[in-house]
């Protein structure tokens, strides 16, 4: 696609429920990144994919968080048993390999856990 | 020590002035450096990137890199109210790895 597409744009869920966030990167971008941004905070790295593999999962905050990428394209971030502290904007970005020209971000998914 | 540090601001400049945004990074081996602009409620958008020591100019924007001092800056000339946003500095330690972002500097350009 022309840009990085994320869905849903907004998600309100009850504490304890599971959620899935989707990211469709720019066509041809082999690298895909997930970040989250809490209100007034900086960007917190979650996970990075190169193709379908995830060389760096160091940012996932707990084992409730997981992500996968299939076909070198779409990625899904899953949060199990959501907690209120998971409320944030989840941003996906993609780049050509190496990210030498920077990332392109999607518009994000605003997750609210009530 | 944080990977990337920025003064959170807020920084206020009058319209037409030069805005200077600064960033320091901790890993001396970092290879590439980026400036993103983020409007309130929006996602970050890339403004500029720089790899080599010195200055890189693009329109009203100039990125400056000093690897010896581990310092990167962004100058915005002839600041406009539309430049009011949060500016994020990002550093890539090595090709193929994730970027480390600073917490951003909030800039307000006063008409």
Tab-separated table of C-alpha atoms in Angstrom:
chain	number	residue	atom	x	y	z
A	1	UNK	CA	0.000	0.000	0.000
A	2	UNK	CA	0.876	3.644	-0.197
A	3	UNK	CA	1.407	4.012	3.516
A	4	UNK	CA	1.518	1.989	6.706
A	5	UNK	CA	-1.997	0.966	7.619
A	6	UNK	CA	-3.047	0.098	11.148
A	7	UNK	CA	-6.330	-1.240	12.409
A	8	UNK	CA	-8.369	-0.638	14.368
A	9	UNK	CA	-7.693	3.057	14.838
A	10	UNK	CA	-9.356	2.949	18.247
A	11	UNK	CA	-10.032	0.048	20.570
A	12	UNK	CA	-11.739	0.091	23.933
A	13	UNK	CA	-11.578	-3.189	25.804
A	14	UNK	CA	-12.370	-4.467	29.230
A	15	UNK	CA	-9.589	-5.397	31.588
A	16	UNK	CA	-8.679	-9.043	31.201
A	17	UNK	CA	-9.743	-9.358	27.570
A	18	UNK	CA	-7.359	-10.140	24.722
A	19	UNK	CA	-6.814	-7.712	21.850
A	20	UNK	CA	-5.218	-7.961	18.428
A	21	UNK	CA	-3.707	-4.991	16.648
A	22	UNK	CA	-2.906	-5.190	12.977
A	23	UNK	CA	-0.259	-3.502	10.865
A	24	UNK	CA	0.031	-3.576	7.093
A	25	UNK	CA	3.400	-2.087	6.086
A	26	UNK	CA	4.412	-0.297	2.934
A	27	UNK	CA	4.791	-2.757	0.097
A	28	UNK	CA	8.410	-3.822	-0.249
A	29	UNK	CA	9.437	-2.762	3.251
A	30	UNK	CA	11.145	-5.732	4.813
A	31	UNK	CA	11.551	-4.268	8.288
A	32	UNK	CA	8.606	-3.706	10.600
A	33	UNK	CA	8.633	-2.198	14.082
A	34	UNK	CA	6.125	-1.879	16.889
A	35	UNK	CA	6.326	0.946	19.394
A	36	UNK	CA	3.919	2.268	21.955
A	37	UNK	CA	3.452	5.767	23.239
A	38	UNK	CA	1.695	6.589	26.448
A	39	UNK	CA	0.157	10.023	26.998
A	40	UNK	CA	2.896	12.616	27.113
A	41	UNK	CA	5.615	9.998	26.915
A	42	UNK	CA	8.227	9.064	24.377
A	43	UNK	CA	8.220	6.104	22.069
A	44	UNK	CA	8.774	2.760	23.739
A	45	UNK	CA	10.218	0.057	21.498
A	46	UNK	CA	8.377	-3.263	21.596
A	47	UNK	CA	9.558	-5.558	18.816
A	48	UNK	CA	11.246	-5.517	15.430
A	49	UNK	CA	10.780	-7.857	12.465
A	50	UNK	CA	13.100	-8.418	9.565
A	51	UNK	CA	11.040	-10.424	7.129
A	52	UNK	CA	9.070	-12.880	9.234
A	53	UNK	CA	11.647	-13.264	11.963
A	54	UNK	CA	11.984	-11.116	15.050
A	55	UNK	CA	15.666	-10.543	15.846
A	56	UNK	CA	14.812	-8.194	18.664
A	57	UNK	CA	11.930	-8.854	21.049
A	58	UNK	CA	13.624	-7.136	23.935
A	59	UNK	CA	11.009	-4.452	24.321
A	60	UNK	CA	7.977	-6.631	24.926
A	61	UNK	CA	6.942	-5.644	28.479
A	62	UNK	CA	5.663	-9.035	29.577
A	63	UNK	CA	4.721	-12.468	28.327
A	64	UNK	CA	1.194	-11.164	27.769
A	65	UNK	CA	2.533	-9.453	24.667
A	66	UNK	CA	3.317	-11.331	21.486
A	67	UNK	CA	3.632	-10.505	17.836
A	68	UNK	CA	3.908	-12.303	14.577
A	69	UNK	CA	4.440	-11.444	10.980
A	70	UNK	CA	3.443	-13.614	8.075
A	71	UNK	CA	4.408	-13.522	4.426
A	72	UNK	CA	6.875	-10.771	5.161
A	73	UNK	CA	3.971	-8.383	5.235
A	74	UNK	CA	1.135	-8.016	7.749
A	75	UNK	CA	1.960	-8.120	11.431
A	76	UNK	CA	-0.303	-8.698	14.401
A	77	UNK	CA	0.456	-7.575	17.943
A	78	UNK	CA	-1.538	-9.508	20.521
A	79	UNK	CA	-2.019	-8.454	24.109
A	80	UNK	CA	-3.518	-11.092	26.356
A	81	UNK	CA	-5.375	-10.397	29.594
A	82	UNK	CA	-5.145	-6.644	29.087
A	83	UNK	CA	-4.394	-4.385	32.030
A	84	UNK	CA	-5.099	-0.696	32.455
A	85	UNK	CA	-1.404	0.100	32.132
A	86	UNK	CA	-1.544	-1.286	28.598
A	87	UNK	CA	-3.576	1.762	27.560
A	88	UNK	CA	-1.493	3.661	25.012
A	89	UNK	CA	-1.170	4.403	21.330
A	90	UNK	CA	0.444	1.483	19.563
A	91	UNK	CA	2.446	2.595	16.560
A	92	UNK	CA	3.705	0.433	13.754
A	93	UNK	CA	6.445	1.538	11.403
A	94	UNK	CA	8.122	0.010	8.406
A	95	UNK	CA	11.291	0.608	6.479
A	96	UNK	CA	13.497	-0.773	3.819
A	97	UNK	CA	16.081	-3.164	5.244
A	98	UNK	CA	18.384	-1.442	7.688
A	99	UNK	CA	16.188	1.578	8.162
A	100	UNK	CA	18.832	3.796	6.632
A	101	UNK	CA	16.225	6.167	5.269
A	102	UNK	CA	14.190	6.173	8.442
A	103	UNK	CA	10.857	4.690	9.310
A	104	UNK	CA	7.393	5.488	8.050
A	105	UNK	CA	4.842	5.296	10.830
A	106	UNK	CA	1.240	4.277	10.637
A	107	UNK	CA	-1.441	6.390	12.250
A	108	UNK	CA	-1.542	4.132	15.280
A	109	UNK	CA	-4.103	2.238	17.316
A	110	UNK	CA	-5.335	3.981	20.443
A	111	UNK	CA	-5.985	1.261	23.008
A	112	UNK	CA	-8.024	2.032	26.091
A	113	UNK	CA	-8.429	-0.624	28.753
A	114	UNK	CA	-11.338	0.060	31.093
B	1	UNK	CA	21.752	6.640	31.254
B	2	UNK	CA	19.167	6.998	28.523
B	3	UNK	CA	20.131	6.093	24.987
B	4	UNK	CA	18.898	9.402	23.635
B	5	UNK	CA	18.284	12.543	25.640
B	6	UNK	CA	16.439	15.680	24.687
B	7	UNK	CA	15.362	18.742	26.594
B	8	UNK	CA	11.611	18.313	26.942
B	9	UNK	CA	11.006	22.041	26.684
B	10	UNK	CA	8.666	23.647	26.051
B	11	UNK	CA	10.666	25.812	23.708
B	12	UNK	CA	8.971	28.970	22.509
B	13	UNK	CA	10.253	31.138	19.683
B	14	UNK	CA	8.664	34.050	17.843
B	15	UNK	CA	7.592	33.619	14.262
B	16	UNK	CA	10.500	34.139	11.875
B	17	UNK	CA	13.166	33.258	14.437
B	18	UNK	CA	15.529	30.291	14.412
B	19	UNK	CA	14.512	27.360	16.594
B	20	UNK	CA	17.343	25.172	17.849
B	21	UNK	CA	16.604	21.662	19.073
B	22	UNK	CA	19.274	19.518	20.664
B	23	UNK	CA	19.860	15.843	21.299
B	24	UNK	CA	22.626	13.763	22.836
B	25	UNK	CA	23.144	10.035	22.572
B	26	UNK	CA	25.045	7.534	24.653
B	27	UNK	CA	26.352	4.939	22.198
B	28	UNK	CA	29.472	6.266	20.513
B	29	UNK	CA	29.096	3.649	17.776
B	30	UNK	CA	25.722	4.974	16.617
B	31	UNK	CA	25.563	5.289	12.892
B	32	UNK	CA	22.515	7.207	11.757
B	33	UNK	CA	20.452	9.978	13.231
B	34	UNK	CA	16.927	11.109	12.526
B	35	UNK	CA	14.583	13.935	13.367
B	36	UNK	CA	10.847	13.328	13.463
B	37	UNK	CA	8.048	15.836	13.943
B	38	UNK	CA	4.912	14.821	15.804
B	39	UNK	CA	1.813	16.969	15.878
B	40	UNK	CA	-0.528	16.470	18.787
B	41	UNK	CA	-2.639	13.360	18.289
B	42	UNK	CA	-0.731	12.334	15.177
B	43	UNK	CA	2.027	9.858	14.467
B	44	UNK	CA	5.646	10.933	13.963
B	45	UNK	CA	6.781	11.947	10.498
B	46	UNK	CA	10.357	11.956	9.304
B	47	UNK	CA	11.913	15.361	8.678
B	48	UNK	CA	15.575	14.616	8.124
B	49	UNK	CA	18.312	12.079	8.614
B	50	UNK	CA	22.069	12.519	8.811
B	51	UNK	CA	24.958	10.068	8.869
B	52	UNK	CA	28.111	12.150	8.597
B	53	UNK	CA	29.634	14.815	10.773
B	54	UNK	CA	28.719	18.313	9.760
B	55	UNK	CA	25.594	19.989	8.499
B	56	UNK	CA	22.842	18.808	6.215
B	57	UNK	CA	20.339	21.299	4.912
B	58	UNK	CA	16.850	20.729	3.529
B	59	UNK	CA	14.817	23.848	2.963
B	60	UNK	CA	14.331	25.642	6.282
B	61	UNK	CA	15.738	22.682	8.217
B	62	UNK	CA	19.395	21.996	9.020
B	63	UNK	CA	20.577	18.922	10.872
B	64	UNK	CA	23.967	19.100	12.553
B	65	UNK	CA	25.965	16.101	13.739
B	66	UNK	CA	29.032	16.002	15.942
B	67	UNK	CA	29.983	12.391	16.619
B	68	UNK	CA	32.924	13.310	18.837
B	69	UNK	CA	30.561	15.117	21.179
B	70	UNK	CA	27.739	12.632	20.580
B	71	UNK	CA	25.476	15.486	19.754
B	72	UNK	CA	22.910	16.093	17.038
B	73	UNK	CA	20.793	19.181	16.539
B	74	UNK	CA	18.028	20.502	14.330
B	75	UNK	CA	17.773	24.133	13.330
B	76	UNK	CA	14.549	25.510	11.927
B	77	UNK	CA	15.006	28.840	10.168
B	78	UNK	CA	12.177	31.327	9.661
B	79	UNK	CA	10.019	29.412	12.138
B	80	UNK	CA	6.323	29.312	11.344
B	81	UNK	CA	3.345	28.644	13.639
B	82	UNK	CA	2.819	25.430	11.649
B	83	UNK	CA	6.183	24.228	12.986
B	84	UNK	CA	4.658	24.017	16.459
B	85	UNK	CA	4.941	20.335	17.355
B	86	UNK	CA	7.025	17.881	19.335
B	87	UNK	CA	10.356	17.033	17.727
B	88	UNK	CA	11.756	13.579	18.315
B	89	UNK	CA	15.389	12.668	17.914
B	90	UNK	CA	16.096	9.047	16.949
B	91	UNK	CA	19.357	7.160	16.780
B	92	UNK	CA	20.160	3.915	15.003
B	93	UNK	CA	23.041	2.090	16.634
B	94	UNK	CA	23.663	-0.186	13.722
B	95	UNK	CA	22.143	-0.975	10.386
B	96	UNK	CA	19.218	-3.305	10.713
B	97	UNK	CA	18.536	-2.546	14.339
B	98	UNK	CA	15.803	-0.609	16.036
B	99	UNK	CA	15.881	3.122	16.516
B	100	UNK	CA	16.120	4.644	19.950
B	101	UNK	CA	13.929	7.688	20.404
B	102	UNK	CA	14.274	10.598	22.744
B	103	UNK	CA	11.230	11.805	24.646
B	104	UNK	CA	10.916	14.807	22.374
B	105	UNK	CA	11.093	18.589	22.644
B	106	UNK	CA	7.882	20.560	22.450
B	107	UNK	CA	8.223	23.628	20.216
B	108	UNK	CA	5.760	26.496	20.094
B	109	UNK	CA	6.154	29.208	17.457
B	110	UNK	CA	4.389	32.350	18.564
B	111	UNK	CA	2.771	34.433	15.793
